[in-house]
Each structure stands twice: as C-alpha cells, then as structure tokens.
C-alpha cells in the first residue's frame, strides 16, 4: 500500500476523537473565555450552504440532531507535516454522520468510507471557481469544495439534513487521547509495523496519542488486512475512547476535564452555530446521560464497487433502510457478527422486505406510534459499553 494509503487511517479516527468528546458530554464554564476562543468558525461553509438552502433536505424530527464529523488530512499546521508532504489541498479520509436522537435517548455514528462512489454536486472551490457535478469518491467532495461540498454530497446521498459539522486533524486526535490519559485496547499478538511506526506487546495495552494514531493506521500486521476489518477496529477504539471520557470521573473533575476540553476545542473547526462553548453546550448537555450501550458505531452498508474492487458502493436496499430510519429518528441497533445472526438480531443484510421494519413516528417527538410492531433492525457494529478485549 502507498504512503497515502498507509496514512489515511490515522485521519479516520482524528474526526472520531472530536465525536467521542461530543457524545461523552458536558462543558465546564470556569475557563470559558480560553476554551471559547479555541474554536474556529467555518463561515465560508455557512455562506455556501445558504446559497443552496432550497435544495437541502428538510429535518423531519425537530429535536433530533445530525452532525457531520470530517477528518482532514491537511499537512499544514503545527505537527501535521510529519505525516507526509503538504500538497496544498485537503481530503476527507473520514466522514462520520453522528445522529443524536430526539430526547437524547441514543447516539449513532455512521461511518462512510472515503472510497465510496457517490454523486458530488457542483461546488465552489477555494479560488471562487465552481466544479461540475460528477460521480467520484466521497473524499473528492471535501478536496474540491471543503465542508459545504461534503455536506451537500452526504445530504444528496442520504436525504438527511445535516444540522452541524466539525472538522478535525491529526493533532487533535492525539491531543484528546493524551488528555484522557490514554485509551486501553487489546492486542492479540505483538505488533511491529514500520509503516505505522508502531511497536506493541500482546495483551491489554494503554495507548498514548502517538501510539493510538499508529494503531488505527496499521493494516497488514493486524487483523485480516482488509479495510472493513480496520474500520471495525477503529469503531471499537472510538467506543473505548467514549467510555474512557465518560468514566474515571473525567466529567466531574475540573483538573481532568480541562485538558480534554482544551484539546477538543483547539482541534475543531465548526459551523458558526457550534463555534462557541455555549453552542457546544446546547448540543451536548443532554448527551452525557445517554447510557454507553446506546452510543453506537457502524459503517454504512457497503460492498466493492462493481467497476473497481478498490472502491466502494452502497448495499441496497439496506443503506436506504438505515437512512430512512435516521431521517425519521426511528431506532436502530448494532451487534457483532455472532449477535447479529442470532434469532434476536431482528435484521440481516439478506432481509428482502424493507417495509417490514417501518416504524411510525409522531412528528417532532421521536416517539414510536402503536404501528411499531417490529424490532429495530440490527446493523453490524459496536457500542461504547463493549469491552475491546471481548
């Protein structure tokens, strides 16, 4: 695998680090001025999205929120140059749609592969010129048109309204992991990977920021070498990160909480609505009460693209089934391979009747109607409550 391929997986979880702090919840106000000034507002994206407001999806459930978390592979900025040459452009090697349910009963993070083939709309380049609509990999959207183009592409793909967005880079991920005192993972056998600059013993290992970045990048020396396995490992890592932030009294101890908040806010570029501590607080004030078993991670149903096995395409109708439920704020569930194939799983990619899982909703409330007689479909994934070594 080339240098770009080896590096891209570190960027995947850089975005996830910001996501983890969001779903872990809670903001302290004693250092408001310092932390508030850390966040960079994405004014350009807001202006561009306003130009296309009429074509954007309508939110169906008032209290639910959808946040697009984007991992930038920029080599600019302090510390990022060590991960490769700076070509002067950015790509989104991470795109995660975080759905916060109405009433904040659950949080579901859906990862979209960077190589997913999608329709990218015409977008405004940084120099003011505009691109033509084209069928391309998902990360092309952020590369040519920044956050606004990525948002419009995901909205076109899913018909889900994106309420907010966040962009984060390598250093943000590492700082958050270090700020929480490292994250524990389980390594089946010793790792010696030169490409990822990673050496780890077998067993339970607590990773610091630099080690964690290598851990989520490594491919050939860990697991079966597939991108799918690596995405699942990254999702388990994010679950462990959420669990770490939620535990050890981090949220209740100002000494522990401040470094986490400083690392997270310093790493974020967000839409103007979130570009302040007050904006973030309004978003996450109810999220910290979500049980870790309801903080879920999954990859959008995908398979090899029919014209190029090195690219991805959506698996249908499963992907649309997932998007439809998120649009309506209907429940979904995640489970590993063994659980999802059990009689209690309620869903498998082989199910042929999407209507059998329809759930009626009271508009704006997120509450199921009495027509909800089927179990929530189960997708392959994990929760923040799961032990990474089990």
Tab-separated table of C-alpha atoms in Angstrom:
chain	number	residue	atom	x	y	z
A	1	UNK	CA	0.000	0.000	0.000
A	2	UNK	CA	1.312	3.500	-0.863
A	3	UNK	CA	2.197	6.234	1.587
A	4	UNK	CA	-1.197	7.945	1.207
A	5	UNK	CA	-2.973	4.653	1.904
A	6	UNK	CA	-0.869	3.996	4.987
A	7	UNK	CA	-1.599	7.444	6.387
A	8	UNK	CA	-5.279	7.777	5.677
A	9	UNK	CA	-6.484	5.623	8.549
A	10	UNK	CA	-4.905	7.852	11.142
A	11	UNK	CA	-7.086	10.659	9.863
A	12	UNK	CA	-10.164	8.437	10.190
A	13	UNK	CA	-10.149	8.469	13.935
A	14	UNK	CA	-8.928	12.067	14.242
A	15	UNK	CA	-12.501	13.023	13.405
A	16	UNK	CA	-13.751	10.327	15.734
A	17	UNK	CA	-11.868	11.897	18.622
A	18	UNK	CA	-13.968	15.031	18.342
A	19	UNK	CA	-17.053	12.847	18.037
A	20	UNK	CA	-16.099	10.957	21.177
A	21	UNK	CA	-15.899	14.126	23.250
A	22	UNK	CA	-19.283	15.240	21.918
A	23	UNK	CA	-21.019	12.006	22.850
A	24	UNK	CA	-19.194	11.829	26.165
A	25	UNK	CA	-20.741	15.193	27.027
A	26	UNK	CA	-20.597	18.128	29.372
A	27	UNK	CA	-18.887	21.521	29.363
A	28	UNK	CA	-17.469	23.393	32.329
A	29	UNK	CA	-17.555	27.182	32.408
A	30	UNK	CA	-14.687	28.141	34.726
A	31	UNK	CA	-12.324	28.607	31.796
A	32	UNK	CA	-14.973	29.802	29.368
A	33	UNK	CA	-13.007	32.595	27.696
A	34	UNK	CA	-9.969	30.454	26.915
A	35	UNK	CA	-11.888	27.477	25.594
A	36	UNK	CA	-14.447	29.581	23.739
A	37	UNK	CA	-11.678	31.257	21.744
A	38	UNK	CA	-10.174	27.926	20.697
A	39	UNK	CA	-12.916	27.004	18.232
A	40	UNK	CA	-12.641	28.147	14.608
A	41	UNK	CA	-15.945	29.081	12.907
A	42	UNK	CA	-16.438	27.833	9.332
A	43	UNK	CA	-18.044	30.960	7.917
A	44	UNK	CA	-17.284	30.059	4.279
A	45	UNK	CA	-19.226	26.800	4.527
A	46	UNK	CA	-22.192	28.561	6.115
A	47	UNK	CA	-22.337	31.095	3.272
A	48	UNK	CA	-22.095	28.389	0.611
A	49	UNK	CA	-24.796	26.239	2.210
A	50	UNK	CA	-27.100	29.247	2.394
A	51	UNK	CA	-26.862	29.568	-1.409
A	52	UNK	CA	-28.328	26.076	-1.788
A	53	UNK	CA	-30.844	26.119	1.054
A	54	UNK	CA	-33.799	25.360	-1.224
A	55	UNK	CA	-32.298	22.075	-2.426
A	56	UNK	CA	-31.299	20.791	1.004
A	57	UNK	CA	-33.389	18.155	2.856
A	58	UNK	CA	-35.943	19.166	5.456
A	59	UNK	CA	-35.485	17.932	9.021
A	60	UNK	CA	-38.378	15.617	9.912
A	61	UNK	CA	-37.930	15.403	13.695
A	62	UNK	CA	-37.423	18.713	15.445
A	63	UNK	CA	-35.465	17.559	18.488
A	64	UNK	CA	-33.094	15.162	16.686
A	65	UNK	CA	-29.687	16.400	15.505
A	66	UNK	CA	-27.327	15.238	12.743
A	67	UNK	CA	-23.679	16.291	12.906
A	68	UNK	CA	-21.205	15.577	10.105
A	69	UNK	CA	-17.729	14.926	11.527
A	70	UNK	CA	-14.967	15.323	8.933
A	71	UNK	CA	-11.356	14.232	9.338
A	72	UNK	CA	-8.975	16.440	7.372
A	73	UNK	CA	-5.698	15.079	6.034
A	74	UNK	CA	-4.077	18.508	5.922
A	75	UNK	CA	-0.293	18.583	6.300
A	76	UNK	CA	-0.422	22.256	7.223
A	77	UNK	CA	-0.352	23.387	10.828
A	78	UNK	CA	1.896	22.511	13.722
A	79	UNK	CA	2.885	18.849	13.828
A	80	UNK	CA	0.968	17.648	10.771
A	81	UNK	CA	3.868	17.845	8.292
A	82	UNK	CA	5.478	14.744	9.800
A	83	UNK	CA	2.702	12.620	8.319
A	84	UNK	CA	3.562	13.482	4.733
A	85	UNK	CA	4.140	16.170	2.129
A	86	UNK	CA	1.778	19.141	2.088
A	87	UNK	CA	0.239	19.308	-1.423
A	88	UNK	CA	-1.759	22.420	-0.557
A	89	UNK	CA	-5.131	20.624	-0.535
A	90	UNK	CA	-7.198	18.675	1.983
A	91	UNK	CA	-9.200	15.488	1.662
A	92	UNK	CA	-11.759	13.951	3.965
A	93	UNK	CA	-10.460	10.498	4.723
A	94	UNK	CA	-13.056	10.389	7.474
A	95	UNK	CA	-16.745	11.156	7.139
A	96	UNK	CA	-18.973	10.251	10.071
A	97	UNK	CA	-22.633	11.175	10.414
A	98	UNK	CA	-23.499	11.380	14.104
A	99	UNK	CA	-27.237	11.097	14.752
A	100	UNK	CA	-28.447	12.263	18.169
A	101	UNK	CA	-31.978	11.050	18.746
A	102	UNK	CA	-34.818	13.255	19.887
A	103	UNK	CA	-34.869	13.323	23.667
A	104	UNK	CA	-31.209	12.210	23.518
A	105	UNK	CA	-32.020	8.545	24.056
A	106	UNK	CA	-29.207	7.357	21.812
A	107	UNK	CA	-26.273	8.443	19.659
A	108	UNK	CA	-25.499	6.606	16.424
A	109	UNK	CA	-22.292	7.276	14.490
A	110	UNK	CA	-22.371	6.105	10.853
A	111	UNK	CA	-19.035	5.936	9.048
A	112	UNK	CA	-18.889	6.480	5.281
A	113	UNK	CA	-15.788	5.008	3.558
A	114	UNK	CA	-13.592	7.581	1.834
A	115	UNK	CA	-13.629	5.493	-1.371
A	116	UNK	CA	-17.429	5.303	-1.555
A	117	UNK	CA	-18.562	6.213	-5.075
A	118	UNK	CA	-21.162	8.996	-4.916
A	119	UNK	CA	-22.691	11.850	-6.901
A	120	UNK	CA	-20.811	15.030	-5.981
A	121	UNK	CA	-22.691	18.253	-6.854
A	122	UNK	CA	-21.105	21.279	-8.456
A	123	UNK	CA	-19.218	23.075	-5.677
A	124	UNK	CA	-17.304	26.276	-5.063
A	125	UNK	CA	-13.522	25.889	-4.988
A	126	UNK	CA	-11.370	27.972	-2.605
A	127	UNK	CA	-10.375	30.214	-5.540
A	128	UNK	CA	-14.013	31.055	-6.255
A	129	UNK	CA	-14.425	28.916	-9.371
A	130	UNK	CA	-17.003	26.155	-9.464
A	131	UNK	CA	-16.691	22.465	-10.264
A	132	UNK	CA	-19.044	20.444	-12.417
A	133	UNK	CA	-21.208	17.733	-10.872
A	134	UNK	CA	-19.511	14.357	-11.152
A	135	UNK	CA	-19.555	10.765	-9.967
A	136	UNK	CA	-16.481	10.347	-7.762
A	137	UNK	CA	-15.132	9.089	-4.435
A	138	UNK	CA	-16.658	10.716	-1.375
A	139	UNK	CA	-13.404	12.335	-0.260
A	140	UNK	CA	-13.260	14.264	-3.549
A	141	UNK	CA	-16.085	16.494	-2.296
A	142	UNK	CA	-14.085	17.897	0.623
A	143	UNK	CA	-10.964	18.158	-1.502
A	144	UNK	CA	-12.534	20.419	-4.122
A	145	UNK	CA	-15.208	22.233	-2.141
A	146	UNK	CA	-14.464	21.923	1.565
A	147	UNK	CA	-17.053	21.314	4.262
A	148	UNK	CA	-20.009	22.709	2.342
A	149	UNK	CA	-19.400	20.378	-0.599
A	150	UNK	CA	-19.004	17.376	1.708
A	151	UNK	CA	-22.256	18.247	3.495
A	152	UNK	CA	-24.195	18.691	0.268
A	153	UNK	CA	-22.826	15.380	-1.034
A	154	UNK	CA	-23.856	13.466	2.103
A	155	UNK	CA	-27.270	15.131	2.122
A	156	UNK	CA	-27.779	14.185	-1.534
A	157	UNK	CA	-26.747	10.603	-0.781
A	158	UNK	CA	-28.873	10.116	2.341
A	159	UNK	CA	-31.633	12.750	2.130
A	160	UNK	CA	-30.780	13.513	5.766
A	161	UNK	CA	-30.477	17.137	6.861
A	162	UNK	CA	-27.050	17.930	8.353
A	163	UNK	CA	-27.617	20.360	11.216
A	164	UNK	CA	-23.982	20.933	12.217
A	165	UNK	CA	-20.480	19.925	11.188
A	166	UNK	CA	-16.998	19.590	12.691
A	167	UNK	CA	-13.566	19.297	11.056
A	168	UNK	CA	-10.514	17.974	12.943
A	169	UNK	CA	-6.956	16.908	12.022
A	170	UNK	CA	-4.227	14.517	13.261
A	171	UNK	CA	-3.007	16.598	16.154
A	172	UNK	CA	-6.492	16.984	17.563
A	173	UNK	CA	-6.931	13.236	17.817
A	174	UNK	CA	-3.589	12.701	19.529
A	175	UNK	CA	-4.140	15.540	21.993
A	176	UNK	CA	-7.535	14.190	23.043
A	177	UNK	CA	-6.180	10.678	23.605
A	178	UNK	CA	-3.318	12.082	25.684
A	179	UNK	CA	-5.669	14.372	27.583
A	180	UNK	CA	-7.783	11.454	28.807
A	181	UNK	CA	-4.660	9.615	29.943
A	182	UNK	CA	-4.556	7.148	27.064
A	183	UNK	CA	-7.017	4.527	25.833
A	184	UNK	CA	-6.843	0.812	26.535
A	185	UNK	CA	-7.045	-1.704	23.685
A	186	UNK	CA	-6.494	-5.432	23.380
A	187	UNK	CA	-3.745	-6.666	21.044
A	188	UNK	CA	-3.983	-10.334	20.057
A	189	UNK	CA	-0.309	-10.645	19.131
A	190	UNK	CA	2.746	-8.342	19.208
A	191	UNK	CA	2.738	-5.601	16.576
A	192	UNK	CA	5.877	-4.491	14.777
A	193	UNK	CA	4.773	-2.204	11.973
A	194	UNK	CA	7.336	0.148	10.423
A	195	UNK	CA	4.812	1.910	8.184
A	196	UNK	CA	2.675	2.902	11.172
A	197	UNK	CA	5.742	3.378	13.409
A	198	UNK	CA	4.117	1.108	15.947
A	199	UNK	CA	5.543	-1.492	18.352
A	200	UNK	CA	3.127	-3.032	20.846
A	201	UNK	CA	3.173	-6.166	23.027
A	202	UNK	CA	0.299	-8.643	23.055
A	203	UNK	CA	-2.480	-8.256	25.631
A	204	UNK	CA	-4.182	-5.232	27.148
A	205	UNK	CA	-2.237	-2.093	26.255
A	206	UNK	CA	-2.835	1.539	27.167
A	207	UNK	CA	-2.083	3.695	24.099
A	208	UNK	CA	-0.940	7.306	24.215
A	209	UNK	CA	-1.863	9.686	21.388
A	210	UNK	CA	1.005	8.801	19.056
A	211	UNK	CA	0.552	5.065	19.601
A	212	UNK	CA	-3.191	5.360	19.087
A	213	UNK	CA	-2.642	7.131	15.775
A	214	UNK	CA	-0.400	4.273	14.673
A	215	UNK	CA	-2.862	1.664	15.957
A	216	UNK	CA	-5.720	2.950	13.822
A	217	UNK	CA	-3.449	3.259	10.784
A	218	UNK	CA	-1.921	-0.207	10.898
A	219	UNK	CA	-3.255	-2.679	8.366
A	220	UNK	CA	-1.066	-5.556	7.186
A	221	UNK	CA	0.277	-6.571	10.594
A	222	UNK	CA	-3.065	-6.543	12.420
A	223	UNK	CA	-6.326	-8.300	11.651
A	224	UNK	CA	-7.044	-9.760	8.226
A	225	UNK	CA	-5.599	-6.795	6.357
A	226	UNK	CA	-8.945	-5.653	4.943
A	227	UNK	CA	-10.291	-2.114	5.047
A	228	UNK	CA	-13.555	-3.438	6.503
A	229	UNK	CA	-11.792	-5.064	9.448
A	230	UNK	CA	-9.787	-1.933	10.052
A	231	UNK	CA	-12.894	0.285	10.076
A	232	UNK	CA	-14.465	-2.019	12.640
A	233	UNK	CA	-11.327	-1.854	14.781
A	234	UNK	CA	-11.404	1.937	14.583
A	235	UNK	CA	-15.025	1.975	15.673
A	236	UNK	CA	-14.184	-0.218	18.661
A	237	UNK	CA	-11.403	2.217	19.518
A	238	UNK	CA	-13.835	5.135	19.415
A	239	UNK	CA	-16.166	3.221	21.707
A	240	UNK	CA	-13.298	2.722	24.151
A	241	UNK	CA	-12.442	6.424	23.922
A	242	UNK	CA	-16.020	7.421	24.713
A	243	UNK	CA	-16.077	5.011	27.627
A	244	UNK	CA	-12.801	6.480	28.943
A	245	UNK	CA	-14.097	10.045	28.781
A	246	UNK	CA	-17.336	9.020	30.454
A	247	UNK	CA	-15.503	7.110	33.199
A	248	UNK	CA	-12.777	7.879	35.711
A	249	UNK	CA	-14.651	10.990	36.902
A	250	UNK	CA	-13.342	12.968	33.914
A	251	UNK	CA	-16.581	14.893	33.529
A	252	UNK	CA	-16.803	15.687	37.239
A	253	UNK	CA	-13.167	16.558	37.882
A	254	UNK	CA	-12.092	20.017	36.566
A	255	UNK	CA	-8.424	19.008	36.672
A	256	UNK	CA	-9.132	16.078	34.340
A	257	UNK	CA	-11.830	17.806	32.310
A	258	UNK	CA	-9.950	20.952	31.312
A	259	UNK	CA	-7.199	19.224	29.235
A	260	UNK	CA	-9.843	17.238	27.372
A	261	UNK	CA	-11.901	20.328	26.584
A	262	UNK	CA	-8.823	22.324	25.638
A	263	UNK	CA	-7.650	19.567	23.276
A	264	UNK	CA	-11.098	19.138	21.728
A	265	UNK	CA	-11.891	22.812	21.219
A	266	UNK	CA	-8.404	23.608	19.904
A	267	UNK	CA	-8.845	20.912	17.289
A	268	UNK	CA	-12.230	21.955	15.946
A	269	UNK	CA	-13.437	23.962	13.001
A	270	UNK	CA	-17.233	24.024	13.158
A	271	UNK	CA	-20.266	25.722	11.690
A	272	UNK	CA	-20.939	29.113	13.343
A	273	UNK	CA	-23.758	27.610	15.406
A	274	UNK	CA	-21.301	25.362	17.247
A	275	UNK	CA	-18.276	27.683	17.230
A	276	UNK	CA	-18.603	28.616	20.890
A	277	UNK	CA	-18.761	26.816	24.199
A	278	UNK	CA	-22.366	27.865	24.542
A	279	UNK	CA	-23.191	26.330	21.175
A	280	UNK	CA	-21.432	23.090	22.069
A	281	UNK	CA	-23.057	23.048	25.485
A	282	UNK	CA	-26.529	23.379	23.985
A	283	UNK	CA	-25.710	20.411	21.761
A	284	UNK	CA	-24.302	18.054	24.356
A	285	UNK	CA	-25.988	18.981	27.631
A	286	UNK	CA	-28.378	16.039	27.384
A	287	UNK	CA	-25.980	13.661	25.638
A	288	UNK	CA	-23.913	12.888	28.713
A	289	UNK	CA	-26.878	10.990	30.154
A	290	UNK	CA	-27.075	8.529	27.247
A	291	UNK	CA	-26.055	5.053	28.501
A	292	UNK	CA	-22.873	3.810	26.869
A	293	UNK	CA	-24.744	0.820	25.452
A	294	UNK	CA	-26.786	3.288	23.416
A	295	UNK	CA	-23.731	5.066	21.984
A	296	UNK	CA	-23.387	3.118	18.744
A	297	UNK	CA	-20.863	2.904	15.902
A	298	UNK	CA	-21.385	1.311	12.494
A	299	UNK	CA	-20.264	1.520	8.878
A	300	UNK	CA	-22.856	2.264	6.223
A	301	UNK	CA	-23.763	-0.985	4.402
A	302	UNK	CA	-21.141	-1.179	1.652
A	303	UNK	CA	-19.555	-3.557	-0.813
A	304	UNK	CA	-16.936	-3.451	-3.555
A	305	UNK	CA	-17.858	-1.136	-6.431
A	306	UNK	CA	-18.847	-3.215	-9.460
A	307	UNK	CA	-16.408	-1.420	-11.781
A	308	UNK	CA	-13.432	-1.208	-9.430
A	309	UNK	CA	-12.856	-3.537	-6.489
A	310	UNK	CA	-10.675	-0.856	-4.840
A	311	UNK	CA	-13.721	1.402	-4.488
A	312	UNK	CA	-16.976	1.021	-2.536
A	313	UNK	CA	-20.664	1.291	-3.282
A	314	UNK	CA	-23.731	1.166	-1.048
A	315	UNK	CA	-25.540	-2.114	-0.438
A	316	UNK	CA	-29.201	-1.568	-1.252
A	317	UNK	CA	-31.884	-1.638	-0.002
A	318	UNK	CA	-30.044	-1.915	3.328
A	319	UNK	CA	-28.388	1.520	3.119
A	320	UNK	CA	-31.641	3.285	2.300
A	321	UNK	CA	-33.320	1.354	5.113
A	322	UNK	CA	-30.737	2.799	7.514
A	323	UNK	CA	-31.045	6.337	6.113
A	324	UNK	CA	-34.846	6.203	6.288
A	325	UNK	CA	-34.777	5.259	9.951
A	326	UNK	CA	-32.313	8.027	10.788
A	327	UNK	CA	-34.461	10.545	8.897
A	328	UNK	CA	-37.484	9.540	10.992
A	329	UNK	CA	-35.448	9.185	14.183
A	330	UNK	CA	-36.525	5.547	14.348
A	331	UNK	CA	-34.326	3.211	16.411
A	332	UNK	CA	-31.549	1.045	15.018
A	333	UNK	CA	-29.292	-1.364	16.875
A	334	UNK	CA	-25.771	-2.687	16.395
A	335	UNK	CA	-24.155	-6.023	17.157
A	336	UNK	CA	-21.092	-8.049	16.256
A	337	UNK	CA	-21.106	-10.943	13.804
A	338	UNK	CA	-22.377	-13.585	16.246
A	339	UNK	CA	-25.143	-11.481	17.770
A	340	UNK	CA	-26.444	-10.053	14.505
A	341	UNK	CA	-27.015	-13.507	13.063
A	342	UNK	CA	-28.944	-14.727	16.100
A	343	UNK	CA	-32.752	-15.030	16.162
A	344	UNK	CA	-32.914	-11.946	18.376
A	345	UNK	CA	-30.969	-9.739	15.985
A	346	UNK	CA	-34.088	-8.524	14.152
A	347	UNK	CA	-32.222	-7.758	10.925
A	348	UNK	CA	-29.732	-9.110	8.460
A	349	UNK	CA	-28.467	-7.742	5.171
A	350	UNK	CA	-30.347	-10.552	3.497
A	351	UNK	CA	-33.798	-9.329	4.565
A	352	UNK	CA	-35.788	-8.579	1.428
A	353	UNK	CA	-38.724	-6.522	2.654
A	354	UNK	CA	-37.749	-3.048	3.849
A	355	UNK	CA	-41.347	-2.162	4.666
A	356	UNK	CA	-41.489	-4.858	7.320
A	357	UNK	CA	-39.326	-2.663	9.533
A	358	UNK	CA	-41.199	0.602	9.089
A	359	UNK	CA	-41.785	2.484	12.314
A	360	UNK	CA	-44.428	5.183	12.573
A	361	UNK	CA	-43.410	8.384	14.354
A	362	UNK	CA	-45.238	11.279	15.951
A	363	UNK	CA	-43.713	14.180	14.013
A	364	UNK	CA	-41.334	16.227	16.085
A	365	UNK	CA	-41.343	13.919	19.082
A	366	UNK	CA	-39.322	10.897	18.028
A	367	UNK	CA	-41.886	8.641	19.790
A	368	UNK	CA	-42.988	5.489	18.020
A	369	UNK	CA	-46.690	5.034	17.227
A	370	UNK	CA	-48.690	1.899	18.059
A	371	UNK	CA	-47.889	0.703	14.497
A	372	UNK	CA	-44.335	-0.031	15.640
A	373	UNK	CA	-44.699	-3.783	15.970
A	374	UNK	CA	-41.305	-4.900	14.620
A	375	UNK	CA	-37.906	-4.896	16.310
A	376	UNK	CA	-35.333	-2.260	15.485
A	377	UNK	CA	-33.090	-3.519	12.659
A	378	UNK	CA	-29.629	-4.561	13.754
A	379	UNK	CA	-26.560	-3.479	11.806
A	380	UNK	CA	-23.025	-4.732	12.185
A	381	UNK	CA	-21.213	-2.503	14.665
A	382	UNK	CA	-20.387	-1.934	18.320
A	383	UNK	CA	-21.303	0.210	21.313
A	384	UNK	CA	-19.241	2.216	23.767
A	385	UNK	CA	-20.217	-0.244	26.503
A	386	UNK	CA	-18.387	-3.183	24.921
A	387	UNK	CA	-15.039	-4.379	26.266
A	388	UNK	CA	-12.444	-4.056	23.492
A	389	UNK	CA	-10.907	-7.366	24.578
A	390	UNK	CA	-14.080	-9.437	24.359
